[in-house]
Amino acid sequence: MGTIKQSGTLLVISAPSGAGKTTLCNRLVAALPRLKLSVSMTTRQRRAGEQDGVNYLFVTPEQFRAAIKADGLLEYAQVFGNFYGTPRSFVERHLARGIDVVLNIDVQGALQVRRKFRRQAVFIFILPPSLTVLRQRLCRRGTDSAAEIKRRLAVARREMKFVRSYDYAVVNDDLDEAVAALSAIVIATRCKVDKGGEGNVYGSDRRVVEKKRQRV
Ligand code: 5GP
């Protein structure tokens, strides 16, 4: 009986701060099976309501530097003066088991992942309906000072220019519609036929792979 290499897909999701990415990612992971959200490591201060190990792994700059040195991060970047990075072991462990992993990371990190994992990753950019709506959302969130909001809007303008480096763009105007669009992208990715010769011949839909195995 032949063996078929089974491996999950990295779903890289970027969005300007305040575009609703966290809510969207949580909804997506709740809506679909075989999908896990990677928990990033960060040196930023914990916000009210955030939990260590759930929202982020909150670490000191020394701990972050040690993780870089040990090659423990898949990618990392400095965002708004703090370091953020994706722990490598979680991602590799789940992908190897055929579980798709969502990375909720900034444009700099996404470009690093693209260089390393082009064939194993799908890149999605979440857009706010407009910059005015984005400003309103950041103000309503109430977690950032006026100066911080200004800074985040300037970064958003810059980041939105990178949308063409991504495979898909989803406008988060209506939350349900945006979740449906994201789910459709994940499902389509799972049904994709791999034309590369390596890896999974039938995309990552495990049921199809099982059927194929029975036939061999
Ligand atoms: P926040 O401080 O608002 O939670 O996140 C700020 C920015 O950092 C967001 O754009 C978010 O996507 C990004 N970010 C969070 N985790 C990571 C990560 O592991 N790597 C990179 N490159 N960016 C991240």
mmCIF file of C-alpha atoms and ligand atoms in Angstrom:
data_model
loop_
_atom_site.group_PDB
_atom_site.id
_atom_site.type_symbol
_atom_site.label_atom_id
_atom_site.label_comp_id
_atom_site.label_asym_id
_atom_site.label_seq_id
_atom_site.Cartn_x
_atom_site.Cartn_y
_atom_site.Cartn_z
ATOM 1 C CA MET A 1 0.000 0.000 0.000
ATOM 2 C CA GLY A 2 1.431 3.398 -0.954
ATOM 3 C CA THR A 3 1.803 6.167 1.578
ATOM 4 C CA ILE A 4 0.599 9.691 0.981
ATOM 5 C CA LYS A 5 2.411 12.504 2.763
ATOM 6 C CA GLN A 6 -0.160 14.457 4.725
ATOM 7 C CA SER A 7 0.508 18.018 5.704
ATOM 8 C CA GLY A 8 -1.566 21.034 6.710
ATOM 9 C CA THR A 9 -1.559 24.521 5.271
ATOM 10 C CA LEU A 10 -0.366 27.727 6.890
ATOM 11 C CA LEU A 11 -3.024 30.428 6.680
ATOM 12 C CA VAL A 12 -1.335 33.773 7.034
ATOM 13 C CA ILE A 13 -3.784 36.526 7.915
ATOM 14 C CA SER A 14 -2.724 40.159 8.103
ATOM 15 C CA ALA A 15 -4.770 43.277 8.675
ATOM 16 C CA PRO A 16 -4.296 46.805 9.899
ATOM 17 C CA SER A 17 -4.748 47.121 13.650
ATOM 18 C CA GLY A 18 -8.466 47.572 14.360
ATOM 19 C CA ALA A 19 -9.695 45.827 11.189
ATOM 20 C CA GLY A 20 -11.284 43.131 13.342
ATOM 21 C CA LYS A 21 -8.715 40.418 12.644
ATOM 22 C CA THR A 22 -8.699 38.897 16.146
ATOM 23 C CA THR A 23 -12.492 38.459 16.217
ATOM 24 C CA LEU A 24 -12.451 37.111 12.664
ATOM 25 C CA CYS A 25 -9.686 34.594 13.379
ATOM 26 C CA ASN A 26 -11.449 33.360 16.521
ATOM 27 C CA ARG A 27 -14.717 32.963 14.615
ATOM 28 C CA LEU A 28 -12.955 31.132 11.781
ATOM 29 C CA VAL A 29 -11.258 28.661 14.123
ATOM 30 C CA ALA A 30 -14.590 28.020 15.882
ATOM 31 C CA ALA A 31 -16.362 27.484 12.543
ATOM 32 C CA LEU A 32 -14.057 24.915 10.953
ATOM 33 C CA PRO A 33 -12.498 21.648 12.122
ATOM 34 C CA ARG A 34 -8.759 20.896 11.786
ATOM 35 C CA LEU A 35 -7.766 24.519 12.209
ATOM 36 C CA LYS A 36 -5.626 25.955 15.007
ATOM 37 C CA LEU A 37 -4.660 29.497 15.860
ATOM 38 C CA SER A 38 -0.967 30.033 16.552
ATOM 39 C CA VAL A 39 -0.285 31.992 19.757
ATOM 40 C CA SER A 40 2.441 34.573 19.152
ATOM 41 C CA MET A 41 5.201 35.551 21.518
ATOM 42 C CA THR A 42 5.407 39.267 22.277
ATOM 43 C CA THR A 43 7.326 41.742 24.404
ATOM 44 C CA ARG A 44 4.377 44.165 24.482
ATOM 45 C CA GLN A 45 2.517 44.888 27.702
ATOM 46 C CA ARG A 46 -0.581 42.827 28.350
ATOM 47 C CA ARG A 47 -3.842 44.745 27.702
ATOM 48 C CA ALA A 48 -6.811 44.518 30.049
ATOM 49 C CA GLY A 49 -8.642 41.234 29.469
ATOM 50 C CA GLU A 50 -5.734 39.533 27.720
ATOM 51 C CA GLN A 51 -4.495 36.200 29.053
ATOM 52 C CA ASP A 52 -0.952 34.880 28.931
ATOM 53 C CA GLY A 53 -0.807 31.763 26.749
ATOM 54 C CA VAL A 54 -4.204 32.494 25.204
ATOM 55 C CA ASN A 55 -3.910 35.850 23.440
ATOM 56 C CA TYR A 56 -0.130 35.946 23.446
ATOM 57 C CA LEU A 57 2.829 34.463 25.234
ATOM 58 C CA PHE A 58 3.983 37.593 27.070
ATOM 59 C CA VAL A 59 7.751 37.544 27.493
ATOM 60 C CA THR A 60 10.626 39.859 28.389
ATOM 61 C CA PRO A 61 12.984 41.178 25.671
ATOM 62 C CA GLU A 62 15.634 38.772 27.055
ATOM 63 C CA GLN A 63 13.312 35.787 26.664
ATOM 64 C CA PHE A 64 12.437 36.927 23.147
ATOM 65 C CA ARG A 65 16.110 37.240 22.202
ATOM 66 C CA ALA A 66 16.753 33.746 23.606
ATOM 67 C CA ALA A 67 13.943 32.339 21.425
ATOM 68 C CA ILE A 68 15.486 33.954 18.325
ATOM 69 C CA LYS A 69 18.908 32.581 19.222
ATOM 70 C CA ALA A 70 17.537 29.068 19.675
ATOM 71 C CA ASP A 71 15.856 29.315 16.226
ATOM 72 C CA GLY A 72 12.547 28.893 18.032
ATOM 73 C CA LEU A 73 10.652 31.442 15.920
ATOM 74 C CA LEU A 74 9.338 30.884 12.408
ATOM 75 C CA GLU A 75 9.332 34.626 11.807
ATOM 76 C CA TYR A 76 9.466 37.745 13.939
ATOM 77 C CA ALA A 77 9.144 41.475 13.541
ATOM 78 C CA GLN A 78 9.149 44.698 15.467
ATOM 79 C CA VAL A 79 5.682 46.254 15.401
ATOM 80 C CA PHE A 80 4.779 49.515 17.196
ATOM 81 C CA GLY A 81 8.044 49.325 19.138
ATOM 82 C CA ASN A 82 7.490 45.787 20.447
ATOM 83 C CA PHE A 83 8.663 42.408 19.226
ATOM 84 C CA TYR A 84 6.226 39.784 17.992
ATOM 85 C CA GLY A 85 7.095 36.303 16.724
ATOM 86 C CA THR A 86 5.587 32.945 15.803
ATOM 87 C CA PRO A 87 6.797 29.994 17.906
ATOM 88 C CA ARG A 88 8.069 27.389 15.468
ATOM 89 C CA SER A 89 7.311 24.141 17.352
ATOM 90 C CA PHE A 90 3.527 24.641 17.591
ATOM 91 C CA VAL A 91 3.224 25.335 13.865
ATOM 92 C CA GLU A 92 5.446 22.469 12.749
ATOM 93 C CA ARG A 93 3.777 19.970 15.080
ATOM 94 C CA HIS A 94 0.284 20.739 13.787
ATOM 95 C CA LEU A 95 1.175 20.999 10.101
ATOM 96 C CA ALA A 96 2.858 17.598 10.298
ATOM 97 C CA ARG A 97 -0.424 16.148 11.605
ATOM 98 C CA GLY A 98 -2.405 17.649 8.718
ATOM 99 C CA ILE A 99 -3.918 20.434 10.831
ATOM 100 C CA ASP A 100 -4.063 23.890 9.231
ATOM 101 C CA VAL A 101 -2.560 26.693 11.314
ATOM 102 C CA VAL A 102 -3.662 30.345 11.277
ATOM 103 C CA LEU A 103 -0.959 32.976 11.766
ATOM 104 C CA ASN A 104 -2.336 36.359 12.672
ATOM 105 C CA ILE A 105 0.772 38.413 11.837
ATOM 106 C CA ASP A 106 1.841 41.727 10.347
ATOM 107 C CA VAL A 107 3.021 42.377 6.777
ATOM 108 C CA GLN A 108 6.749 42.093 7.620
ATOM 109 C CA GLY A 109 6.178 38.656 9.178
ATOM 110 C CA ALA A 110 3.956 37.550 6.280
ATOM 111 C CA LEU A 111 6.683 38.413 3.776
ATOM 112 C CA GLN A 112 9.182 36.314 5.762
ATOM 113 C CA VAL A 113 6.779 33.356 5.771
ATOM 114 C CA ARG A 114 6.251 33.810 2.047
ATOM 115 C CA ARG A 115 9.956 33.495 1.391
ATOM 116 C CA LYS A 116 10.220 30.326 3.485
ATOM 117 C CA PHE A 117 6.930 28.485 2.870
ATOM 118 C CA ARG A 118 5.461 29.802 -0.370
ATOM 119 C CA ARG A 119 3.996 26.468 -1.446
ATOM 120 C CA GLN A 120 2.623 25.538 1.960
ATOM 121 C CA ALA A 121 0.949 28.845 2.770
ATOM 122 C CA VAL A 122 -2.066 30.919 1.756
ATOM 123 C CA PHE A 123 -1.967 34.667 2.330
ATOM 124 C CA ILE A 124 -5.088 36.609 3.239
ATOM 125 C CA PHE A 125 -5.350 40.343 3.871
ATOM 126 C CA ILE A 126 -8.294 41.724 5.862
ATOM 127 C CA LEU A 127 -9.328 45.219 4.829
ATOM 128 C CA PRO A 128 -11.467 47.617 6.834
ATOM 129 C CA PRO A 129 -14.350 49.145 4.820
ATOM 130 C CA SER A 130 -12.445 52.472 4.929
ATOM 131 C CA LEU A 131 -9.778 54.326 6.900
ATOM 132 C CA THR A 132 -12.528 56.381 8.549
ATOM 133 C CA VAL A 133 -14.183 53.209 9.845
ATOM 134 C CA LEU A 134 -10.780 51.959 10.997
ATOM 135 C CA ARG A 135 -10.217 55.169 13.014
ATOM 136 C CA GLN A 136 -13.686 54.809 14.576
ATOM 137 C CA ARG A 137 -12.985 51.180 15.532
ATOM 138 C CA LEU A 138 -9.631 52.024 17.111
ATOM 139 C CA CYS A 139 -11.205 54.873 19.112
ATOM 140 C CA ARG A 140 -14.128 52.690 20.215
ATOM 141 C CA ARG A 141 -11.771 49.921 21.352
ATOM 142 C CA GLY A 142 -10.460 52.364 23.935
ATOM 143 C CA THR A 143 -7.188 50.509 24.498
ATOM 144 C CA ASP A 144 -4.826 52.984 22.821
ATOM 145 C CA SER A 145 -3.948 56.641 23.399
ATOM 146 C CA ALA A 146 -4.633 59.297 20.723
ATOM 147 C CA ALA A 147 -0.951 59.265 19.716
ATOM 148 C CA GLU A 148 -0.972 55.470 19.475
ATOM 149 C CA ILE A 149 -4.117 55.552 17.316
ATOM 150 C CA LYS A 150 -2.463 58.070 15.000
ATOM 151 C CA ARG A 151 0.576 55.824 14.734
ATOM 152 C CA ARG A 152 -1.535 52.725 14.049
ATOM 153 C CA LEU A 153 -3.452 54.564 11.288
ATOM 154 C CA ALA A 154 -0.203 55.650 9.607
ATOM 155 C CA VAL A 155 1.045 52.032 9.721
ATOM 156 C CA ALA A 156 -2.350 50.835 8.382
ATOM 157 C CA ARG A 157 -2.025 53.143 5.370
ATOM 158 C CA ARG A 158 1.456 51.763 4.689
ATOM 159 C CA GLU A 159 0.448 48.125 5.220
ATOM 160 C CA MET A 160 -2.582 48.348 2.958
ATOM 161 C CA LYS A 161 -0.246 49.001 0.033
ATOM 162 C CA PHE A 162 0.988 45.401 0.438
ATOM 163 C CA VAL A 163 -2.400 43.862 -0.276
ATOM 164 C CA ARG A 164 -1.169 42.792 -3.732
ATOM 165 C CA SER A 165 1.468 40.543 -2.143
ATOM 166 C CA TYR A 166 -1.378 38.418 -0.710
ATOM 167 C CA ASP A 167 -3.499 35.747 -2.422
ATOM 168 C CA TYR A 168 -6.863 37.022 -1.134
ATOM 169 C CA ALA A 169 -8.359 40.230 0.247
ATOM 170 C CA VAL A 170 -11.442 40.122 2.477
ATOM 171 C CA VAL A 171 -13.265 43.322 3.442
ATOM 172 C CA ASN A 172 -14.508 43.173 7.018
ATOM 173 C CA ASP A 173 -17.666 45.231 6.704
ATOM 174 C CA ASP A 174 -20.177 42.635 7.887
ATOM 175 C CA LEU A 175 -18.603 40.140 10.337
ATOM 176 C CA ASP A 176 -20.688 37.118 9.243
ATOM 177 C CA GLU A 177 -19.935 37.731 5.586
ATOM 178 C CA ALA A 178 -16.225 38.104 6.283
ATOM 179 C CA VAL A 179 -16.181 34.831 8.297
ATOM 180 C CA ALA A 180 -18.026 33.111 5.416
ATOM 181 C CA ALA A 181 -15.453 34.422 2.916
ATOM 182 C CA LEU A 182 -12.548 33.237 5.077
ATOM 183 C CA SER A 183 -14.148 29.807 5.558
ATOM 184 C CA ALA A 184 -14.654 29.531 1.799
ATOM 185 C CA ILE A 185 -10.963 30.268 1.214
ATOM 186 C CA VAL A 186 -9.895 27.599 3.728
ATOM 187 C CA ILE A 187 -12.286 25.009 2.286
ATOM 188 C CA ALA A 188 -11.195 25.777 -1.292
ATOM 189 C CA THR A 189 -7.543 25.461 -0.227
ATOM 190 C CA ARG A 190 -8.258 22.050 1.283
ATOM 191 C CA CYS A 191 -9.861 20.882 -1.959
ATOM 192 C CA LYS A 192 -7.007 22.094 -4.120
ATOM 193 C CA VAL A 193 -5.206 19.536 -6.248
ATOM 194 C CA ASP A 194 -1.484 19.666 -5.649
ATOM 195 C CA LYS A 195 0.225 19.893 -9.005
ATOM 196 C CA GLY A 196 3.746 19.879 -7.566
ATOM 197 C CA GLY A 197 4.310 16.129 -7.449
ATOM 198 C CA GLU A 198 5.426 16.217 -3.811
ATOM 199 C CA GLY A 199 3.173 16.131 -0.823
ATOM 200 C CA ASN A 200 -0.503 15.428 -0.953
ATOM 201 C CA VAL A 201 -1.935 14.568 -4.354
ATOM 202 C CA TYR A 202 -5.493 15.447 -3.388
ATOM 203 C CA GLY A 203 -5.143 18.602 -1.350
ATOM 204 C CA SER A 204 -5.493 18.208 2.389
ATOM 205 C CA ASP A 205 -9.028 16.843 2.631
ATOM 206 C CA ARG A 206 -8.346 13.837 4.835
ATOM 207 C CA ARG A 207 -11.509 11.969 3.753
ATOM 208 C CA VAL A 208 -10.384 11.985 0.124
ATOM 209 C CA VAL A 209 -6.928 10.823 1.131
ATOM 210 C CA GLU A 210 -8.448 7.970 3.150
ATOM 211 C CA LYS A 211 -10.576 6.911 0.151
ATOM 212 C CA LYS A 212 -7.524 7.003 -2.095
ATOM 213 C CA ARG A 213 -5.617 4.855 0.398
ATOM 214 C CA GLN A 214 -8.332 2.217 0.355
ATOM 215 C CA ARG A 215 -8.173 2.048 -3.428
ATOM 216 C CA VAL A 216 -4.401 1.608 -3.714
HETATM 217 P P1 5GP B 1 -1.529 43.993 18.745
HETATM 218 O O1 5GP B 1 -0.481 44.634 19.610
HETATM 219 O O2 5GP B 1 -2.592 44.976 18.328
HETATM 220 O O3 5GP B 1 -2.087 42.736 19.335
HETATM 221 O O4 5GP B 1 -0.810 43.534 17.393
HETATM 222 C C1 5GP B 1 -0.077 44.444 16.654
HETATM 223 C C2 5GP B 1 0.359 43.827 15.347
HETATM 224 O O5 5GP B 1 1.286 42.768 15.569
HETATM 225 C C3 5GP B 1 -0.765 43.215 14.514
HETATM 226 O O6 5GP B 1 -0.628 43.672 13.171
HETATM 227 C C4 5GP B 1 -0.512 41.746 14.606
HETATM 228 O O7 5GP B 1 -0.947 41.054 13.455
HETATM 229 C C5 5GP B 1 0.984 41.712 14.695
HETATM 230 N N1 5GP B 1 1.450 40.435 15.237
HETATM 231 C C6 5GP B 1 0.915 39.680 16.235
HETATM 232 N N2 5GP B 1 1.606 38.562 16.413
HETATM 233 C C7 5GP B 1 2.607 38.578 15.506
HETATM 234 C C8 5GP B 1 3.670 37.667 15.183
HETATM 235 O O8 5GP B 1 3.843 36.604 15.763
HETATM 236 N N3 5GP B 1 4.524 38.048 14.195
HETATM 237 C C9 5GP B 1 4.375 39.215 13.498
HETATM 238 N N4 5GP B 1 5.240 39.474 12.531
HETATM 239 N N5 5GP B 1 3.390 40.084 13.769
HETATM 240 C C10 5GP B 1 2.510 39.768 14.758
#
